[in-house]
Short mmCIF file of C-alpha atoms and ligand atoms in Angstrom, two decimals:
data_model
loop_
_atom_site.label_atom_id
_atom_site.label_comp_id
_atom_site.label_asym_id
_atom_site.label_seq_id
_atom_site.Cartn_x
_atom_site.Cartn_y
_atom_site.Cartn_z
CA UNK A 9 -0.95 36.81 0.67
CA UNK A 10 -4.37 36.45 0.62
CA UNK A 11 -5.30 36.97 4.46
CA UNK A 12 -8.33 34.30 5.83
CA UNK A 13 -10.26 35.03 9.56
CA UNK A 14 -9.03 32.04 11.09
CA UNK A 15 -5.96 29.88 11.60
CA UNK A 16 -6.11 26.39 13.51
CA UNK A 17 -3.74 26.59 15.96
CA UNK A 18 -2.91 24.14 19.01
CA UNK A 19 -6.61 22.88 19.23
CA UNK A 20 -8.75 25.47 18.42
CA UNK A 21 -9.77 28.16 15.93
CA UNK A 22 -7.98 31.73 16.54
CA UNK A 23 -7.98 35.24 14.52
CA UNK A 24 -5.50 34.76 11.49
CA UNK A 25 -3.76 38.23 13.00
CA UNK A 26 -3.68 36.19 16.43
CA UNK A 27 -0.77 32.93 15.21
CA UNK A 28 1.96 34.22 16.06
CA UNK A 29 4.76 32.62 17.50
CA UNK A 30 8.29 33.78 19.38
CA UNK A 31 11.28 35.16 18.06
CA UNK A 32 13.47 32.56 20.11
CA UNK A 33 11.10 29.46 19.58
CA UNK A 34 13.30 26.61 18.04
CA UNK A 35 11.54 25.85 14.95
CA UNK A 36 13.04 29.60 13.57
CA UNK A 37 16.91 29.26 14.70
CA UNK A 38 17.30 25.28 13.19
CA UNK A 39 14.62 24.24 10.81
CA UNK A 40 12.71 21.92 13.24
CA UNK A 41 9.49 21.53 11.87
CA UNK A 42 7.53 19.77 9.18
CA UNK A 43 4.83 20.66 6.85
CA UNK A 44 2.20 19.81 4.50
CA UNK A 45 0.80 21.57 1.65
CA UNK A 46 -2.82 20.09 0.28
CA UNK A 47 -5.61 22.26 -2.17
CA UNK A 48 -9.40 21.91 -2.11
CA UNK A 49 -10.96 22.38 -5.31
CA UNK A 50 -14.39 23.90 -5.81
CA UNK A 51 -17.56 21.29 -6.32
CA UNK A 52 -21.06 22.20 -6.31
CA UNK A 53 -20.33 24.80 -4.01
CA UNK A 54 -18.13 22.52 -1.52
CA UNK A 55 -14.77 22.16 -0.71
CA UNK A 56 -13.34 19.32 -2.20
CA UNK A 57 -9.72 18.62 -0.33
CA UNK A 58 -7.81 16.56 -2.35
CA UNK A 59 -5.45 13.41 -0.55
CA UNK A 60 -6.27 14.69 2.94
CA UNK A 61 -5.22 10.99 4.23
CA UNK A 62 -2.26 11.05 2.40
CA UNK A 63 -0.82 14.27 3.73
CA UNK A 64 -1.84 14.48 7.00
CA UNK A 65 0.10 10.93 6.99
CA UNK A 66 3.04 12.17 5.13
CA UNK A 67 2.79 14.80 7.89
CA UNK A 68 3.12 12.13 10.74
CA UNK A 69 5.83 10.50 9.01
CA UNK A 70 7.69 13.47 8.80
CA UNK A 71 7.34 14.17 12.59
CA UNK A 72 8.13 10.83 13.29
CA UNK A 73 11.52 11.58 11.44
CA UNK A 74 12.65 14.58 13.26
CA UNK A 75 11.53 12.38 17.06
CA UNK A 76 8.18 14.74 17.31
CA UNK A 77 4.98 13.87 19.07
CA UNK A 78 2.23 15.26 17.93
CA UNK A 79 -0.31 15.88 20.68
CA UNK A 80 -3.31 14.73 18.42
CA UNK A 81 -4.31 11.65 16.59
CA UNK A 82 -4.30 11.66 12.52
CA UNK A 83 -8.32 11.66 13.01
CA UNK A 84 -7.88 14.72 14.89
CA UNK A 85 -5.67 16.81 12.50
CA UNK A 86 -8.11 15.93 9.39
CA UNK A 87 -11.12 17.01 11.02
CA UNK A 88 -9.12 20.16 12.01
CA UNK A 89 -7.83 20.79 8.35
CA UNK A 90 -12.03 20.52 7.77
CA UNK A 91 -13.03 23.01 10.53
CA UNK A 92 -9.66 24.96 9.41
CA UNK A 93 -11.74 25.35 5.48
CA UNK A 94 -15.18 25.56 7.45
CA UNK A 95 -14.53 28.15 9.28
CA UNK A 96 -12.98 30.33 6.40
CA UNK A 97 -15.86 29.36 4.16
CA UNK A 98 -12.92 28.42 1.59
CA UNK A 99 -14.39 26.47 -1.31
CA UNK A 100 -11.14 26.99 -3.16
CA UNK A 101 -7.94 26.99 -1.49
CA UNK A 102 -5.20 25.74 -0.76
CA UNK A 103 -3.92 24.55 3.45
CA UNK A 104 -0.80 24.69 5.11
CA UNK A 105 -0.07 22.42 8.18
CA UNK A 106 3.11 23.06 9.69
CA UNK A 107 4.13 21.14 13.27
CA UNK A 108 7.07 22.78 15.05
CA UNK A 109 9.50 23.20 17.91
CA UNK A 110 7.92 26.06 19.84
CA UNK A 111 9.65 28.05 22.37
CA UNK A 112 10.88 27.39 25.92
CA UNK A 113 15.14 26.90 25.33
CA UNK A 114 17.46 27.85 22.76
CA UNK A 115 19.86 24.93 22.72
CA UNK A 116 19.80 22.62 19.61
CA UNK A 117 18.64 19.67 21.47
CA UNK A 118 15.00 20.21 21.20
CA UNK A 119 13.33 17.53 24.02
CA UNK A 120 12.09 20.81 26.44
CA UNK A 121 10.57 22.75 23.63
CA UNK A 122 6.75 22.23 22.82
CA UNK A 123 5.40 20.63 19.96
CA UNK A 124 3.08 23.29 18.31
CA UNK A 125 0.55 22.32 15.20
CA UNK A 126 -0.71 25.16 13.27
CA UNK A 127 -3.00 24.98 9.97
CA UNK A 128 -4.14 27.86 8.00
CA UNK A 129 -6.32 27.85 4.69
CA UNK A 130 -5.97 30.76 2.04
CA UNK A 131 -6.47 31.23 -1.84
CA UNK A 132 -3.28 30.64 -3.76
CA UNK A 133 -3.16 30.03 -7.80
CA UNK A 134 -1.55 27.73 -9.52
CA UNK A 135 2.25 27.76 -8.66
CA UNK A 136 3.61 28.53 -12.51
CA UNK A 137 -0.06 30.53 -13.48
CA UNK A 138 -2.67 29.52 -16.18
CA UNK A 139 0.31 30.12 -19.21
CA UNK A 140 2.29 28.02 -17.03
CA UNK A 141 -0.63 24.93 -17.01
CA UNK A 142 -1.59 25.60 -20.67
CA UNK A 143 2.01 26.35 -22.48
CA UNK A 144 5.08 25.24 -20.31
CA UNK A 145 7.07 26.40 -18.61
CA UNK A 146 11.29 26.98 -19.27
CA UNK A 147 13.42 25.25 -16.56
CA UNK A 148 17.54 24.88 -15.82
CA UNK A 149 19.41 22.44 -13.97
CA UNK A 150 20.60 24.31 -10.83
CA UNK A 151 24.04 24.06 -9.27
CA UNK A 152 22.32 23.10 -6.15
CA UNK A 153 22.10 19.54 -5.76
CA UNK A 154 19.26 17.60 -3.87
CA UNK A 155 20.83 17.09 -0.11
CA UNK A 156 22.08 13.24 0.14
CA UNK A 157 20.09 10.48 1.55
CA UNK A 158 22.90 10.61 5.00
CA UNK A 159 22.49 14.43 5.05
CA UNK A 160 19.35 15.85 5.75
CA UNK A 161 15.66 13.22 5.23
CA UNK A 162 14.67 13.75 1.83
CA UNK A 163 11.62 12.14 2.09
CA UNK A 164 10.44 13.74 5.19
CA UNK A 165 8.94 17.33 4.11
CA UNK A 166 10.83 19.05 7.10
CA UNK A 167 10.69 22.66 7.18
CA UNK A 168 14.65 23.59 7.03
CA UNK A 169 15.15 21.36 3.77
CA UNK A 170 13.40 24.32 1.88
CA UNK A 171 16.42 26.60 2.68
CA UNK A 172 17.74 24.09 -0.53
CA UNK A 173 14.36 24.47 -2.65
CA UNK A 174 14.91 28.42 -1.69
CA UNK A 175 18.19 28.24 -2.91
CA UNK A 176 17.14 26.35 -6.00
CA UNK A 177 14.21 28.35 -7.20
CA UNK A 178 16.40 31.49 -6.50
CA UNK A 179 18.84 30.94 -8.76
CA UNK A 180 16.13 29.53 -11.36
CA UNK A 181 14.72 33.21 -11.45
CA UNK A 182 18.17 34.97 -11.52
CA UNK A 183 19.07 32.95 -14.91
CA UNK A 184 15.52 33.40 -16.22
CA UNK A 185 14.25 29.83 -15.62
CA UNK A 186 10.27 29.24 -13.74
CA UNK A 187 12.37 26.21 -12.07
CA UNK A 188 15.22 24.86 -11.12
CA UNK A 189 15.76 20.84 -11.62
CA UNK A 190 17.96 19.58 -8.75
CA UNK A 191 20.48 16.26 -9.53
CA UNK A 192 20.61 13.99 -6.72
CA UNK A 193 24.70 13.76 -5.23
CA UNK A 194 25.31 11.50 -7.59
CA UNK A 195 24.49 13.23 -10.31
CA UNK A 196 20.90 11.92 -11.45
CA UNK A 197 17.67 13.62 -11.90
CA UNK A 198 16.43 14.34 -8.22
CA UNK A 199 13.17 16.74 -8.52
CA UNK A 200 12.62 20.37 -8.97
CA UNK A 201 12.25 22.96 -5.89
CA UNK A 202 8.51 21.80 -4.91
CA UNK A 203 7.81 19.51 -7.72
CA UNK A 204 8.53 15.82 -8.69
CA UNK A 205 9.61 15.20 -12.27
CA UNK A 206 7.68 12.76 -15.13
CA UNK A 207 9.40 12.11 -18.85
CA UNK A 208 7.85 10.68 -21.54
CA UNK A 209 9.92 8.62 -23.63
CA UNK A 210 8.78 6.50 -26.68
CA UNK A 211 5.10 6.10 -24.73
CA UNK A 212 6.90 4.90 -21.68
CA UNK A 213 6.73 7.35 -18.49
CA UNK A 214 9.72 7.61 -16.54
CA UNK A 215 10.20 9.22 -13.09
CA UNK A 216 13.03 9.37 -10.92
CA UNK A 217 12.87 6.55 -7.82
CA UNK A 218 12.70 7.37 -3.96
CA UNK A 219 16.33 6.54 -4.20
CA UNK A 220 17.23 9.88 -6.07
CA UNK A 221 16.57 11.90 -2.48
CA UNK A 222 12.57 13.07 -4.23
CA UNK A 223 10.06 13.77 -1.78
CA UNK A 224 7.28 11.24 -2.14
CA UNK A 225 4.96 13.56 -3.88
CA UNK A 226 1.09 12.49 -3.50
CA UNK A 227 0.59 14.11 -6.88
CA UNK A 228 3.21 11.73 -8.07
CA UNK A 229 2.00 9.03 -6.73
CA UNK A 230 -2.16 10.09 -8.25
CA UNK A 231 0.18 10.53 -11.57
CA UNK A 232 1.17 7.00 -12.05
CA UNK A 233 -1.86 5.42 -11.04
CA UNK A 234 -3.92 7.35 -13.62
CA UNK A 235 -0.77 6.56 -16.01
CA UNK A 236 -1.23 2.39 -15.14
CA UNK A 237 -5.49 3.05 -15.66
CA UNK A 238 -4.45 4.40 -19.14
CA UNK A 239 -2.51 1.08 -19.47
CA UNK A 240 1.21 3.08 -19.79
CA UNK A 241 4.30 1.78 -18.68
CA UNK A 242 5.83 3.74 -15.46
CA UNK A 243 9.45 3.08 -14.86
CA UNK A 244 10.59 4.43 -11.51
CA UNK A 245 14.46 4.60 -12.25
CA UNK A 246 17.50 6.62 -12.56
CA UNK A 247 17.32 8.94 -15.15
CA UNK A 248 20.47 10.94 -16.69
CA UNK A 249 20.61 14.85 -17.10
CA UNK A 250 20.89 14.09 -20.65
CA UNK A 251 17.59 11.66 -20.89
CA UNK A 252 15.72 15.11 -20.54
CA UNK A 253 17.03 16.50 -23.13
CA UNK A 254 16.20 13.82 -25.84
CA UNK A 255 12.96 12.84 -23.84
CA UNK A 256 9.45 13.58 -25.84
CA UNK A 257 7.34 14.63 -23.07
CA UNK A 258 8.03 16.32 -19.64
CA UNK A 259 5.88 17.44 -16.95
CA UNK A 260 5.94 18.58 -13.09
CA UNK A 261 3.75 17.64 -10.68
CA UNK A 262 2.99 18.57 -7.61
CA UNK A 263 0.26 20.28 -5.04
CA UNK A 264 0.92 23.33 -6.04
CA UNK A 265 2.52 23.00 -9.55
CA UNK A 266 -0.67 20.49 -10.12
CA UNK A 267 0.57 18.99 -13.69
CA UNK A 268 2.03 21.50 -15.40
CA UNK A 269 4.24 20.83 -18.86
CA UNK A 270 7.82 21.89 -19.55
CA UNK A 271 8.53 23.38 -22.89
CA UNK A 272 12.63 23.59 -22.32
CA UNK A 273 15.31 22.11 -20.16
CA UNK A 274 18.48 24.04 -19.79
CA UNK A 275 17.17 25.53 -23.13
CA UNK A 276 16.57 22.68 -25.16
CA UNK A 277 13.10 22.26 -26.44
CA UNK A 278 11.53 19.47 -25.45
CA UNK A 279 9.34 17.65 -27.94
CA UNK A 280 7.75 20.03 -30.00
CA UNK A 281 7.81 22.67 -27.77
CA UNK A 282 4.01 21.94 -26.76
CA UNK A 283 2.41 20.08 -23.95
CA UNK A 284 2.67 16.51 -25.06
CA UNK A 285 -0.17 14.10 -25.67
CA UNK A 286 0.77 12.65 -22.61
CA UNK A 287 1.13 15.19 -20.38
CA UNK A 288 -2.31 16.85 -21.98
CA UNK A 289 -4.59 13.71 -21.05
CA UNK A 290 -3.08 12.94 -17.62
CA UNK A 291 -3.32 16.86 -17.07
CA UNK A 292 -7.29 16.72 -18.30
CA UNK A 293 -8.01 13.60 -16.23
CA UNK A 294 -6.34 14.96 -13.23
CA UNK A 295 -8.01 17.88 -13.34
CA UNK A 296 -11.42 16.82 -14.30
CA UNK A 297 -11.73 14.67 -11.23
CA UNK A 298 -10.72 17.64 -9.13
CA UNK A 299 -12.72 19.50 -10.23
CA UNK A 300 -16.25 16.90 -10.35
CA UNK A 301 -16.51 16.38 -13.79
CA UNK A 302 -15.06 12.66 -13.40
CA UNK A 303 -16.34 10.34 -10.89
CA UNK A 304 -13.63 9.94 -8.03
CA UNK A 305 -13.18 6.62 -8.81
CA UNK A 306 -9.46 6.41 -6.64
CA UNK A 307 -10.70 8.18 -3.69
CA UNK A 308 -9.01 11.23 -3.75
CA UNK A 309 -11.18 13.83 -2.50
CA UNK A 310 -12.99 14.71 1.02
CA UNK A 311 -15.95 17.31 0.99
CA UNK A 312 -15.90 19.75 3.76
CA UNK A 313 -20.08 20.66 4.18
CA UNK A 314 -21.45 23.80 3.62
CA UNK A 315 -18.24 25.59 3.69
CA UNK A 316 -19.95 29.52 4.49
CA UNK A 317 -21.88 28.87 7.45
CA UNK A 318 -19.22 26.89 9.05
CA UNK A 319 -18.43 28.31 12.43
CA UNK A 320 -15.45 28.01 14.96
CA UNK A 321 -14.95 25.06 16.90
CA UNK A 322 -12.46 23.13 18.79
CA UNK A 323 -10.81 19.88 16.88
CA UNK A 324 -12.98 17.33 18.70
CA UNK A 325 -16.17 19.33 16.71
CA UNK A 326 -14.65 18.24 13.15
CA UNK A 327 -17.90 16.45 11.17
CA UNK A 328 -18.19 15.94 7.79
CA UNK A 329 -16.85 13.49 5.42
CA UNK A 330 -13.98 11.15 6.31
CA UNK A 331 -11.21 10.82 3.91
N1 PMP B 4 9.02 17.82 -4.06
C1 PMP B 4 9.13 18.84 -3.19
C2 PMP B 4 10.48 19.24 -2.70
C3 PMP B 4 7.98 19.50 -2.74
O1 PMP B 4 8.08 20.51 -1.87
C4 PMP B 4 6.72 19.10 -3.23
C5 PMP B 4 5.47 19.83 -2.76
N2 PMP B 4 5.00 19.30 -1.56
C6 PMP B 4 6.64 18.03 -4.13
C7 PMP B 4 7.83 17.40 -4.52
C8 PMP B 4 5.33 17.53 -4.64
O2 PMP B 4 4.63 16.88 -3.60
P1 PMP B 4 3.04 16.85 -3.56
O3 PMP B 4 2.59 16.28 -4.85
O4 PMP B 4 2.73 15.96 -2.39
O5 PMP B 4 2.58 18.23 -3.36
#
């Protein structure tokens, strides 16, 4: 891992070294914490941080799922994800929030234990690499399913779900696969281990609905908007493991998958065994608004100013740009 000078942490800026946290704090025995996972993109030399509402919201809902209280206001944490990129001078990156159950007792209840908020900014590629983005990439249905809607909250990006999305990428490497596509307990297309799933079907985009246990992906959701502004039909259904196989088009999407194509499922080639037309224009768009070549015309993006001379400050010092 790319190691940055400062982490975020509790209110104010520390030494990356300096975020540590202890062994017995709750968050490490039982999963009690919940995350986010956003990228700035490069433009003109600023830091262009892409759906910082969204997340930082996604982020509250999450919280508000697992009974957590976060000790700052939305406006606070997004002018702390800004000071978090300022003070790194990160143009490019991408930024991990992550709320927990600190330390203070060790019994499963969690009421007594502190709510902690840390966010750190590094450089991270693309999560399947530029072959990956430009080719496809070769993915399996794992044996794993997607937990069920009365297990664990699918839709809350809570830290000990990923033991599943561990479990599922795992066993996508051990049988040669980038990623593993997860069925939903009832046996329909869920999502993959970090990304939500599109299929193009006779010019009609399909992606599985919230009701499959998917985690509301803010990619997804920048997907089938630019999808309705190109005037294509997005169906938001059940889809069956064998719809992939037959399907024309496929894609992932995702923060850190960004769009990327998928040449096989379970080793059938999909379409031609290219990116399709589809996947290539939404993949184009996407990316040319990310990074400045397209207008933002949706809103997406929130400059952080000047980015290198950005110094350490406490979160009531985030300026800059709303968004
Ligand atoms: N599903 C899962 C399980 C994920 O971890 C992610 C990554 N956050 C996604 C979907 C895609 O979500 P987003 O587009 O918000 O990054």
């Amino acid at each position: 891992m790319q190691e940055a000078k400062t982490i975020w942490f509790n209110g104010s800026l520390i030494p990356w070294k300096d975020a540590n946290v202890h062994v017995l704090s709750h968050a490490m025995h039982y999963g009690s914490g919940a995350f986010e996972g956003m990228r700035a993109y490069e433009i003109d030399g600023r830091a262009a941080i892409v759906g910082l509402k969204a997340h930082v919201q996604r982020l509250f809902d999450s919280c508000r799922v697992l009974y957590m209280d976060l000790p700052f206001s939305p406006e606070e944490v997004r002018a702390a994800v800004r000071d978090t990129v300022q003070s790194n001078g990160h143009t490019s990156c991408y930024i991990r929030p992550l709320a927990y159950r600190g330390y203070a007792e060790l019994g499963v209840m969690p009421d007594n234990c502190p709510v902690e908020l840390a966010i750190a900014s590094f450089t991270w590629d693309s999560l399947h690499g530029k072959d990956g983005l430009e080719n496809g990439v070769d993915v399996g249905v794992s044996s794993w399913r997607r937990m069920a809607p009365d297990t664990h909250p699918a839709m809350a990006k809570i830290t000990g779900n990923y033991v599943n999305s561990m479990l599922v990428v795992m066993e996508a490497k051990r049988h040669g696969y980038s990623e593993g596509i997860m069925l939903d307990t009832a046996g329909y297309v869920s999502e993959g281990s970090g990304e939500n799933l599109f299929f193009v079907k006779d010019g009609v985009v399909l992606t599985p609905a919230l009701g499959n246990s998917i985690l509301p992906g803010i990619t997804r959701g920048y997907v089938i908007d630019l999808c309705k502004e190109f005037g294509l039909e997005v169906r938001e259904t059940r889809i069956l493991r064998e719809m992939m196989y037959s399907c024309d088009e496929m894609f992932m999407t995702g923060t850190a998958a960004e769009i990327t194509p998928v040449r096989s499922v379970d080793r059938h080639t999909i379409g031609g065994g290219q990116p399709g037309s589809i996947t290539k224009r939404l993949q184009e768009e996407y990316f040319d608004i990310l990074h400045g070549r397209k207008s933002d015309r949706h809103g997406w993006l929130t400059f952080v100013e000047n980015p290198q001379t950005g110094e350490a400050s406490a979160v009531s010092a985030g300026a800059g740009q709303e968004g």
